[in-house]
Amino acid sequence: MKANDTKIETFLQGSKQFVVPLFQRTYSWEKEDIEKLWTDLKATRDDPDYIHFFGSFVTMPIPTGPGIPDEYIVIDGQQRLTTIFTLLVALRNQINHLNPDYLNKDEIDEMYLINKFQPQFKYKLIPTQADRTIFNNLVDDPNPFFDNAHMLFDVYNYFKNEFSSLSSINELIEYKDALLSRFMVVDIYLESGDDPYLIFESLNGTGKPLTQSDLIRNYLFMRFDQNDQESQEKYYRKLWYPMQQELQDNLEYFIRHFLSINGVLPNFNKIYSVFKEKYDVEAKNQDDVIKLMEELHRYAGYYAKFLNPEKESNENIRSYFEKFKRLEVTTPYPLLLALYNDYAKKPNEMGRIDTEVFLECLKSIETYVLRRAVCKIPVNALNQYLPTIYSSLDPENMSESLKDMFKNAKGTRRMPDSEEFKKCFKDGIMPKKTIRYVLEEIEKYPDNKELVDPSTLQIEHIMPQTLTEEWKKELGETWELIHKKYLENVGNLTLTGYNPEYSNRTFKEKNNMEKGFKKSGLRLNAYLSTFETWNKEGIIKRTNYLLRIALELWNVD
């Protein structure tokens, strides 16, 4: 099973046939259904920014041979699909009536109603036997008339009368464009092994990677009363569609992290099955499903701020979201979601935390993540550990209890204490993204407001990667050992916007040249300008200098 959002236009275009199987009921939309569709179409036409959710179509592709249109069995949505085709017939006829010479008068016929170049498979919709003759006559006859009453003919006449009240081609084209381009549907199609009679079980039992959020969306809207299209449209437009548009490809990641608040992070290919198992129990009825969607929508707003920190209005909170993004870390997201929800609560609401407490929590998370990164402790264990933390925190002392949780964690969950952190910082080789982050944060500490855009800076090896004879002489007889041990040491690294110019020049040249360390606007490089030579002792001295600042920045006491 596969599912995606699409426009009516895309759904109908191409060489294809939709066949309504015999087990489906005959056309049965009542007048109020037709009136509701017309009201929605008018609203969509009147507001160019309005997107109308028109439900889902469930189809099963049937294998065909060369030169034969793609064939789809319509499992669900045949009432809406038949109505749309009938509306297009009425619209086509009115366009031709107003202006028989209209340049694009055949567009609706040839693109949406028929397969022009495959006359033996002419009609794109093949209704049930009881509806087929009248539908075919509607498509074929520009002025259809029938003696006997039929619901499809009544529908045609309704739309014909509405379109007849319009006096210009442009108005008709506006209705056409609104229907085809801004009526959104969920296109769900089964694969050959799926049983159409067990459609809902087929949908719920799939579980393929990259389609988990589609399955969840479909599951939620199937929990609505299927006769209540108005509610489906309302909550799709109000809750699901904005969330989907904002998070895009991150929607699946968000739902995974949302599910792991106070719990276990599910595997990617189990997101839907975990979601269904949980909310089959917790969401008993449509009202519960709406509340769940409101909750998802609210948390998605928080998540969007993690991904795009500029959306956060509080400058200090925004700076932490930017830090987590620079660290390329997502493992704290379940915990961040829970904490942000507490922060976002209304004053005096139970469980609310104020800005100061939230910032303290963010600082603790940064310190925990950074210290582990410096010591290169694998993050795998955090996928299962961090989601469990929130439920263990003291609601009366959230920030202190979070700090204690991190300090007391053991094994692969541990936060390096001062001794381990010092050793890793001085003797270890940090990942490049960690090195960059450490240097940028030290440059800003404690209140440097003049830091240039970090994206314009590169990491510079003070003792270069390729040693010249001058460098070997400056390092001394053990130059080879020094180079091997200290090349990637944090004390030998800095930030600069002039990496190509520095290249493998001598330290004296890097220090005194135009745009050199002595003339650099960076504090990191101002300290370097105090050295006359660069060797093992200088690297160790600068490492200790940086370490003192790092211990202040990421203090755990």
Coordinates of C-alpha atoms in Angstrom, one line a residue:
M1 CA 0.0 0.0 0.0
K2 CA 1.2 3.5 -0.9
A3 CA -0.3 6.8 -0.1
N4 CA 0.3 10.5 -0.9
D5 CA -1.4 13.8 -1.0
T6 CA -2.3 15.0 -4.5
K7 CA -4.5 17.3 -6.5
I8 CA -7.6 16.2 -8.3
E9 CA -5.9 17.4 -11.5
T10 CA -2.9 15.0 -10.9
F11 CA -5.2 12.2 -9.8
L12 CA -7.3 12.3 -13.0
Q13 CA -4.7 13.1 -15.7
G14 CA -3.1 10.5 -17.9
S15 CA -4.2 7.4 -19.7
K16 CA -6.2 5.5 -17.1
Q17 CA -9.5 4.0 -16.2
F18 CA -11.2 3.9 -12.8
V19 CA -13.5 0.9 -12.5
V20 CA -16.0 0.7 -9.7
P21 CA -16.4 -2.9 -8.7
L22 CA -19.7 -4.7 -8.3
F23 CA -19.5 -5.0 -4.5
Q24 CA -19.7 -1.2 -4.3
R25 CA -23.2 0.4 -3.9
T26 CA -24.7 2.4 -6.8
Y27 CA -24.5 6.2 -6.8
S28 CA -26.3 7.5 -3.7
W29 CA -25.2 11.1 -2.9
E30 CA -28.1 13.1 -1.6
K31 CA -28.9 16.8 -2.4
E32 CA -27.2 18.0 0.8
D33 CA -24.0 16.2 -0.2
I34 CA -24.1 18.0 -3.6
E35 CA -24.9 21.3 -2.0
K36 CA -22.0 20.9 0.4
L37 CA -19.6 20.2 -2.5
W38 CA -20.8 23.2 -4.4
T39 CA -20.3 25.4 -1.3
D40 CA -16.8 24.1 -0.8
L41 CA -16.0 24.7 -4.5
K42 CA -17.3 28.3 -4.3
A43 CA -15.2 28.9 -1.2
T44 CA -12.1 27.5 -2.9
R45 CA -12.8 29.5 -6.0
D46 CA -13.2 32.8 -4.0
D47 CA -10.0 32.4 -1.9
P48 CA -6.9 31.6 -4.0
D49 CA -5.0 30.5 -0.8
Y50 CA -7.7 28.1 0.3
I51 CA -6.9 24.4 0.1
H52 CA -9.9 22.0 0.3
F53 CA -9.4 18.5 1.6
F54 CA -11.7 16.2 -0.4
G55 CA -11.1 12.9 1.4
S56 CA -9.2 9.9 0.1
F57 CA -9.5 7.6 -2.9
V58 CA -8.4 4.0 -2.4
T59 CA -7.6 2.1 -5.6
M60 CA -6.0 -1.1 -6.7
P61 CA -4.0 -1.1 -9.9
I62 CA -4.8 -3.9 -12.3
P63 CA -2.1 -5.2 -14.7
T64 CA -2.7 -4.2 -18.3
G65 CA -1.0 -4.8 -21.6
P66 CA 0.7 -2.4 -24.1
G67 CA -1.5 0.3 -25.5
I68 CA -4.1 -0.2 -22.7
P69 CA -4.7 2.6 -20.2
D70 CA -3.7 2.0 -16.6
E71 CA -6.7 0.4 -14.8
Y72 CA -7.6 1.0 -11.2
I73 CA -10.3 -0.7 -9.2
V74 CA -12.0 1.9 -7.0
I75 CA -12.2 0.4 -3.5
D76 CA -13.2 3.5 -1.6
G77 CA -14.3 7.0 -2.8
Q78 CA -16.4 6.0 -5.7
Q79 CA -19.2 8.4 -4.7
R80 CA -17.0 11.4 -4.6
L81 CA -15.1 10.4 -7.8
T82 CA -18.4 9.9 -9.7
T83 CA -19.6 13.3 -8.5
I84 CA -16.4 15.0 -9.7
F85 CA -16.7 13.5 -13.1
T86 CA -20.3 14.6 -13.4
L87 CA -19.4 18.1 -12.3
L88 CA -16.7 18.3 -15.0
V89 CA -19.2 17.2 -17.6
A90 CA -21.6 20.0 -16.6
L91 CA -18.6 22.5 -16.6
R92 CA -17.5 21.3 -20.0
N93 CA -20.9 21.7 -21.5
Q94 CA -21.4 25.2 -20.1
I95 CA -18.0 26.4 -21.5
N96 CA -18.9 25.1 -24.9
H97 CA -22.4 26.7 -24.7
L98 CA -21.0 30.1 -23.9
N99 CA -18.3 30.0 -26.5
P100 CA -18.2 27.1 -29.0
D101 CA -15.0 28.5 -30.4
Y102 CA -13.2 28.7 -27.1
L103 CA -9.6 27.7 -27.8
N104 CA -9.3 25.2 -24.9
K105 CA -12.9 23.9 -25.1
D106 CA -11.7 20.3 -25.4
E107 CA -9.3 20.4 -22.5
I108 CA -11.7 18.9 -19.9
D109 CA -12.8 16.1 -22.3
E110 CA -9.3 15.1 -23.4
M111 CA -7.4 15.4 -20.1
Y112 CA -9.9 14.4 -17.5
L113 CA -13.0 12.7 -18.9
I114 CA -11.9 10.4 -21.7
N115 CA -8.9 8.6 -23.2
K116 CA -9.1 10.3 -26.6
F117 CA -6.6 8.1 -28.4
Q118 CA -7.8 4.8 -27.0
P119 CA -11.5 4.7 -28.1
Q120 CA -12.1 1.1 -26.9
F121 CA -11.2 2.4 -23.4
K122 CA -12.8 5.7 -23.9
Y123 CA -14.3 6.5 -20.5
K124 CA -11.9 7.2 -17.6
L125 CA -14.6 6.2 -15.1
I126 CA -16.5 3.0 -15.4
P127 CA -19.3 3.1 -12.8
T128 CA -21.3 0.1 -11.5
Q129 CA -23.6 -1.5 -14.0
A130 CA -26.6 0.4 -12.7
D131 CA -25.0 3.7 -13.3
R132 CA -22.9 3.0 -16.3
T133 CA -25.4 3.8 -19.1
I134 CA -26.5 7.2 -17.8
F135 CA -22.9 8.2 -17.0
N136 CA -21.7 7.3 -20.5
N137 CA -24.6 9.3 -22.0
L138 CA -23.7 12.3 -19.8
V139 CA -20.1 12.2 -21.1
D140 CA -21.2 11.7 -24.8
D141 CA -24.2 14.1 -25.1
P142 CA -23.7 17.8 -24.8
N143 CA -27.4 18.2 -24.1
P144 CA -28.4 15.1 -22.2
F145 CA -32.0 14.4 -21.3
F146 CA -33.6 11.4 -19.7
D147 CA -37.3 10.5 -19.2
N148 CA -36.6 8.4 -16.1
A149 CA -35.4 9.9 -12.9
H150 CA -31.8 9.0 -11.9
M151 CA -29.7 10.4 -9.1
L152 CA -26.7 11.1 -11.5
F153 CA -28.9 13.1 -13.8
D154 CA -30.2 15.1 -10.9
V155 CA -26.6 15.8 -9.9
Y156 CA -25.8 16.9 -13.4
N157 CA -28.8 19.2 -13.6
Y158 CA -27.8 20.8 -10.2
F159 CA -24.3 21.7 -11.4
K160 CA -25.6 22.7 -14.9
N161 CA -28.0 25.2 -13.2
E162 CA -25.3 26.6 -11.0
F163 CA -22.9 27.0 -13.9
S164 CA -25.6 28.5 -16.1
S165 CA -25.8 31.4 -13.7
L166 CA -22.3 32.4 -14.7
S167 CA -22.0 34.8 -17.6
S168 CA -18.3 34.6 -18.6
I169 CA -15.8 32.0 -19.6
N170 CA -13.3 33.4 -17.1
E171 CA -15.6 32.6 -14.2
L172 CA -16.0 29.0 -15.4
I173 CA -12.3 28.7 -15.7
E174 CA -11.8 29.9 -12.2
Y175 CA -14.1 27.1 -11.0
K176 CA -12.3 24.6 -13.1
D177 CA -8.9 25.7 -11.7
A178 CA -10.2 25.7 -8.1
L179 CA -11.5 22.1 -8.5
L180 CA -8.5 20.7 -10.3
S181 CA -5.6 22.6 -8.5
R182 CA -6.9 23.2 -5.0
F183 CA -9.0 20.2 -4.1
M184 CA -6.5 18.0 -2.3
V185 CA -7.1 14.2 -1.9
V186 CA -5.2 11.4 -0.4
D187 CA -4.4 9.0 -3.2
I188 CA -4.0 5.5 -1.6
Y189 CA -3.4 2.6 -3.9
L190 CA -2.9 -1.1 -3.0
E191 CA -0.5 -3.5 -4.5
S192 CA -1.4 -6.7 -6.2
G193 CA -1.2 -8.9 -3.1
D194 CA -3.6 -6.8 -1.1
D195 CA -7.1 -7.9 -0.5
P196 CA -9.6 -5.1 -1.4
Y197 CA -12.2 -6.6 0.8
L198 CA -9.9 -6.2 3.8
I199 CA -8.8 -2.7 2.8
F200 CA -8.6 -1.3 6.3
E201 CA -6.6 -4.3 7.6
S202 CA -4.3 -3.9 4.6
L203 CA -3.7 -0.2 5.3
N204 CA -3.1 -0.8 9.0
G205 CA -0.8 -3.8 8.5
T206 CA 1.6 -2.3 6.0
G207 CA 4.6 -0.7 7.8
K208 CA 7.0 0.2 5.0
P209 CA 9.8 2.7 5.7
L210 CA 9.2 6.2 4.4
T211 CA 5.4 5.8 4.4
Q212 CA 4.8 5.7 8.1
S213 CA 3.4 9.2 8.4
D214 CA 1.1 8.5 5.4
L215 CA -0.3 5.5 7.2
I216 CA -0.8 7.4 10.4
R217 CA -2.6 10.2 8.5
N218 CA -4.9 7.6 6.8
Y219 CA -5.5 5.8 10.1
L220 CA -6.6 9.1 11.8
F221 CA -9.0 10.1 9.1
M222 CA -10.4 6.6 8.9
R223 CA -11.3 6.9 12.6
F224 CA -13.7 9.8 11.6
D225 CA -17.3 9.1 10.7
Q226 CA -16.9 8.5 7.0
N227 CA -20.2 10.2 6.3
D228 CA -19.0 13.3 8.0
Q229 CA -16.9 14.8 5.2
E230 CA -17.2 18.2 6.7
S231 CA -15.3 17.3 9.8
Q232 CA -12.6 15.4 7.9
E233 CA -12.1 18.5 5.7
K234 CA -12.1 20.8 8.6
Y235 CA -9.5 19.0 10.7
Y236 CA -7.3 18.1 7.7
R237 CA -7.1 21.8 6.8
K238 CA -6.8 23.0 10.3
L239 CA -4.5 20.5 11.9
W240 CA -2.9 17.9 9.6
Y241 CA -2.2 19.8 6.4
P242 CA -0.4 22.7 8.1
M243 CA 1.7 20.3 10.2
Q244 CA 2.6 18.3 7.1
Q245 CA 3.5 21.4 5.2
E246 CA 5.7 22.8 8.0
L247 CA 7.6 19.6 8.7
Q248 CA 7.7 18.1 5.2
D249 CA 10.2 15.2 5.2
N250 CA 10.7 15.6 9.0
L251 CA 7.1 14.6 9.8
E252 CA 8.0 11.0 10.2
Y253 CA 10.9 11.9 12.6
F254 CA 8.6 14.1 14.6
I255 CA 6.0 11.4 15.1
R256 CA 8.7 9.0 16.1
H257 CA 10.0 11.4 18.7
F258 CA 6.5 12.3 19.8
L259 CA 5.7 8.7 20.5
S260 CA 8.8 8.3 22.6
I261 CA 7.9 11.0 25.1
N262 CA 7.8 9.1 28.4
G263 CA 8.5 5.9 26.5
V264 CA 10.7 4.0 24.1
L265 CA 11.9 5.3 20.7
P266 CA 10.3 3.0 18.1
N267 CA 12.2 1.7 15.1
F268 CA 11.5 3.6 11.9
N269 CA 9.6 0.8 10.3
K270 CA 7.4 0.4 13.4
I271 CA 6.3 4.0 13.9
Y272 CA 2.8 3.3 12.5
S273 CA 2.3 0.0 14.3
V274 CA 3.3 1.5 17.6
F275 CA 1.1 4.6 17.0
K276 CA -1.9 2.4 16.1
E277 CA -1.4 0.1 19.1
K278 CA -1.2 3.0 21.4
Y279 CA -4.2 5.0 20.1
D280 CA -6.5 2.1 19.4
V281 CA -6.6 2.0 23.2
E282 CA -6.3 5.7 24.0
A283 CA -8.5 7.3 21.3
K284 CA -11.9 5.6 21.6
N285 CA -13.9 7.8 19.3
Q286 CA -13.8 10.7 16.9
D287 CA -13.6 13.3 19.6
D288 CA -10.6 11.5 21.1
V289 CA -9.0 11.4 17.6
I290 CA -9.5 15.2 17.2
K291 CA -7.9 15.8 20.6
L292 CA -5.0 13.6 19.5
M293 CA -4.6 15.6 16.3
E294 CA -4.7 18.8 18.2
E295 CA -1.9 17.5 20.4
L296 CA 0.2 16.4 17.5
H297 CA -0.3 19.8 15.9
R298 CA 0.8 21.6 19.0
Y299 CA 3.9 19.5 19.5
A300 CA 4.7 19.8 15.8
G301 CA 4.9 23.6 16.4
Y302 CA 7.6 23.0 19.0
Y303 CA 9.4 20.5 16.8
A304 CA 9.5 23.1 13.9
K305 CA 11.4 25.4 16.2
F306 CA 14.0 22.8 16.9
L307 CA 14.5 22.4 13.1
N308 CA 14.2 26.1 12.4
P309 CA 15.4 28.0 15.4
E310 CA 14.5 31.4 13.8
K311 CA 10.8 30.5 14.5
E312 CA 11.5 30.8 18.3
S313 CA 10.7 34.2 19.6
N314 CA 12.7 34.1 22.8
E315 CA 16.3 35.0 21.9
N316 CA 18.0 32.9 24.7
I317 CA 15.9 29.8 24.0
R318 CA 16.5 30.3 20.3
S319 CA 20.3 30.2 20.9
Y320 CA 20.1 26.8 22.4
F321 CA 18.0 25.4 19.5
E322 CA 20.7 26.8 17.3
K323 CA 23.4 25.0 19.4
F324 CA 21.6 21.7 19.1
K325 CA 21.3 22.1 15.4
R326 CA 25.0 23.0 15.1
L327 CA 25.9 19.9 17.1
E328 CA 23.7 17.9 14.7
V329 CA 22.1 16.1 17.6
T330 CA 18.4 14.9 17.7
T331 CA 18.5 12.4 20.5
P332 CA 17.3 15.0 23.0
Y333 CA 14.2 15.9 21.0
P334 CA 11.7 13.7 22.9
L335 CA 12.9 15.3 26.2
L336 CA 12.9 18.7 24.6
L337 CA 9.3 18.2 23.4
A338 CA 8.1 17.4 26.9
L339 CA 10.0 20.3 28.4
Y340 CA 8.8 22.8 25.8
N341 CA 5.3 21.7 26.4
D342 CA 5.7 22.5 30.1
Y343 CA 7.2 25.9 29.2
A344 CA 4.4 26.7 26.7
K345 CA 1.7 26.1 29.3
K346 CA -0.4 29.0 30.5
P347 CA 0.5 30.8 33.7
N348 CA -0.8 28.9 36.8
E349 CA -1.4 25.8 34.7
M350 CA -0.3 22.6 36.4
G351 CA 3.2 21.5 35.4
R352 CA 4.3 24.8 33.9
I353 CA 7.9 25.8 34.0
D354 CA 9.1 29.4 33.6
T355 CA 11.7 30.7 31.2
E356 CA 14.5 30.6 33.7
V357 CA 13.9 26.9 34.5
F358 CA 13.6 26.0 30.9
L359 CA 16.9 27.7 30.1
E360 CA 18.6 25.8 32.9
C361 CA 17.3 22.6 31.5
L362 CA 18.5 23.5 28.1
K363 CA 22.0 24.3 29.5
S364 CA 22.1 20.9 31.2
I365 CA 21.2 19.1 28.0
E366 CA 23.9 21.0 26.1
T367 CA 26.5 20.2 28.7
Y368 CA 25.5 16.5 28.7
V369 CA 25.6 16.2 25.0
L370 CA 28.8 18.2 24.5
R371 CA 30.8 16.4 27.2
R372 CA 29.8 13.1 25.7
A373 CA 30.8 14.3 22.2
V374 CA 34.2 15.5 23.4
C375 CA 34.8 12.0 24.8
K376 CA 33.3 10.3 21.8
I377 CA 30.8 8.2 23.7
P378 CA 28.5 6.6 21.2
V379 CA 25.0 8.2 21.1
N380 CA 23.2 4.9 20.5
A381 CA 22.4 4.4 24.2
L382 CA 20.7 7.8 24.3
N383 CA 18.0 6.8 21.9
Q384 CA 16.5 4.7 24.6
Y385 CA 17.7 6.6 27.7
L386 CA 16.7 10.2 27.0
P387 CA 13.0 9.5 26.3
T388 CA 12.7 7.9 29.8
I389 CA 14.1 10.9 31.7
Y390 CA 11.2 13.2 31.7
S391 CA 8.9 11.0 33.7
S392 CA 11.5 10.7 36.5
L393 CA 12.0 14.4 37.0
D394 CA 10.9 16.2 40.1
P395 CA 8.1 18.6 38.9
E396 CA 8.9 20.9 41.8
N397 CA 12.6 21.2 40.9
M398 CA 12.8 20.3 37.3
S399 CA 16.2 21.8 36.4
E400 CA 18.1 20.5 39.4
S401 CA 16.6 17.0 39.1
L402 CA 17.6 16.9 35.4
K403 CA 21.1 17.9 36.2
D404 CA 21.3 15.2 38.9
M405 CA 19.9 12.6 36.4
F406 CA 22.7 13.4 34.0
K407 CA 25.4 13.5 36.7
N408 CA 24.3 10.1 38.1
A409 CA 24.0 8.2 34.9
K410 CA 26.3 5.3 34.5
G411 CA 28.0 3.3 31.8
T412 CA 27.2 4.2 28.2
R413 CA 24.6 6.7 29.5
R414 CA 27.1 8.6 31.6
M415 CA 28.1 12.2 31.4
P416 CA 31.9 12.5 31.7
D417 CA 33.0 13.9 35.0
S418 CA 35.6 16.6 35.2
E419 CA 38.6 14.3 35.2
E420 CA 37.4 12.2 32.2
F421 CA 36.4 15.4 30.4
K422 CA 39.9 17.0 31.0
K423 CA 41.7 13.9 29.7
C424 CA 39.5 13.7 26.6
F425 CA 39.9 17.4 25.9
K426 CA 43.7 17.4 26.3
D427 CA 44.6 14.1 24.8
G428 CA 41.8 13.0 22.5
I429 CA 40.9 13.8 18.9
M430 CA 37.4 15.2 18.8
P431 CA 35.1 14.9 15.8
K432 CA 35.3 17.9 13.5
K433 CA 31.8 19.1 14.2
T434 CA 32.6 19.0 17.9
I435 CA 35.9 20.8 17.5
R436 CA 34.2 23.5 15.5
Y437 CA 31.4 23.9 18.1
V438 CA 33.9 24.1 21.0
L439 CA 36.0 26.7 19.3
E440 CA 32.9 28.8 18.3
E441 CA 31.5 28.7 21.8
I442 CA 34.8 29.6 23.4
E443 CA 35.2 32.5 21.0
K444 CA 31.8 33.8 22.2
Y445 CA 32.5 33.3 25.9
P446 CA 31.6 35.1 28.0
D447 CA 29.8 37.9 26.2
N448 CA 31.4 38.4 22.8
K449 CA 28.7 40.0 20.6
E450 CA 31.0 40.7 17.7
L451 CA 31.6 37.1 16.4
V452 CA 31.5 37.0 12.6
D453 CA 29.2 34.6 10.9
P454 CA 30.6 31.2 11.8
S455 CA 29.7 29.8 8.3
T456 CA 32.4 32.1 6.9
L457 CA 35.1 30.5 9.1
Q458 CA 37.2 27.4 8.6
I459 CA 39.1 25.3 11.0
E460 CA 42.8 26.1 10.7
H461 CA 45.7 23.8 11.7
I462 CA 48.2 26.2 13.2
M463 CA 51.0 23.5 12.8
P464 CA 50.0 22.6 9.3
Q465 CA 49.0 19.2 7.9
T466 CA 52.0 19.2 5.6
L467 CA 55.2 20.2 7.3
T468 CA 57.8 22.3 5.5
E469 CA 61.5 22.2 6.4
E470 CA 61.0 25.4 8.4
W471 CA 58.3 23.8 10.4
K472 CA 60.4 20.7 11.1
K473 CA 63.1 22.9 12.4
E474 CA 60.8 24.9 14.6
L475 CA 59.3 21.7 16.1
G476 CA 62.8 20.2 16.9
E477 CA 64.3 16.8 16.5
T478 CA 61.1 15.0 17.5
W479 CA 59.0 16.9 14.9
E480 CA 57.6 13.7 13.5
L481 CA 56.2 12.5 16.8
I482 CA 54.9 16.0 17.7
H483 CA 53.1 16.2 14.4
K484 CA 51.5 12.8 14.7
K485 CA 50.3 13.4 18.3
Y486 CA 49.3 17.0 18.2
L487 CA 48.1 17.8 14.7
E488 CA 44.4 17.3 15.5
N489 CA 44.7 18.4 19.1
V490 CA 42.3 21.2 20.0
G491 CA 45.3 23.3 21.1
N492 CA 46.6 23.3 17.5
L493 CA 43.3 24.3 15.9
T494 CA 41.7 27.7 15.5
L495 CA 39.1 29.4 13.4
T496 CA 39.8 31.7 10.5
G497 CA 38.4 33.1 7.3
Y498 CA 41.8 32.9 5.6
N499 CA 42.6 29.2 5.6
P500 CA 43.9 29.2 2.0
E501 CA 46.2 32.2 2.7
Y502 CA 47.7 30.6 5.8
S503 CA 48.3 27.2 4.1
N504 CA 51.5 25.7 5.5
R505 CA 53.3 29.0 6.2
T506 CA 55.5 29.3 9.2
F507 CA 54.0 30.3 12.5
K508 CA 55.8 33.7 12.4
E509 CA 54.3 34.4 9.0
K510 CA 50.8 33.4 10.1
N511 CA 51.2 35.6 13.1
N512 CA 52.5 38.7 11.3
M513 CA 51.1 38.6 7.8
E514 CA 48.2 40.8 6.6
K515 CA 45.1 39.3 8.1
G516 CA 47.3 37.2 10.4
F517 CA 46.7 36.2 14.0
K518 CA 47.9 39.5 15.4
K519 CA 45.4 41.4 13.3
S520 CA 42.5 38.9 13.6
G521 CA 39.3 40.1 15.1
L522 CA 38.8 36.7 16.8
R523 CA 39.7 36.3 20.5
L524 CA 41.0 32.8 19.8
N525 CA 43.7 34.3 17.5
A526 CA 44.4 37.3 19.7
Y527 CA 45.7 34.8 22.3
L528 CA 47.8 33.1 19.6
S529 CA 49.5 36.4 18.9
T530 CA 51.2 36.2 22.4
F531 CA 53.4 33.3 21.2
E532 CA 56.7 33.9 19.4
T533 CA 57.1 30.3 18.3
W534 CA 54.8 27.3 17.9
N535 CA 55.8 23.9 19.2
K536 CA 54.8 21.1 21.6
E537 CA 54.9 23.4 24.6
G538 CA 52.8 26.1 22.9
I539 CA 50.2 23.6 21.9
I540 CA 49.9 22.2 25.4
K541 CA 49.7 25.6 26.9
R542 CA 47.0 26.7 24.6
T543 CA 45.1 23.4 25.1
N544 CA 45.1 24.1 28.9
Y545 CA 43.9 27.7 28.2
L546 CA 41.0 26.4 26.1
L547 CA 40.2 23.7 28.7
R548 CA 39.9 26.3 31.5
I549 CA 37.2 28.1 29.4
A550 CA 35.5 24.9 28.4
L551 CA 35.2 23.9 32.1
E552 CA 33.5 27.2 32.8
L553 CA 31.2 26.9 29.8
W554 CA 30.2 23.2 30.4
N555 CA 30.4 23.1 34.2
V556 CA 28.6 20.3 36.1
D557 CA 29.1 21.5 39.6

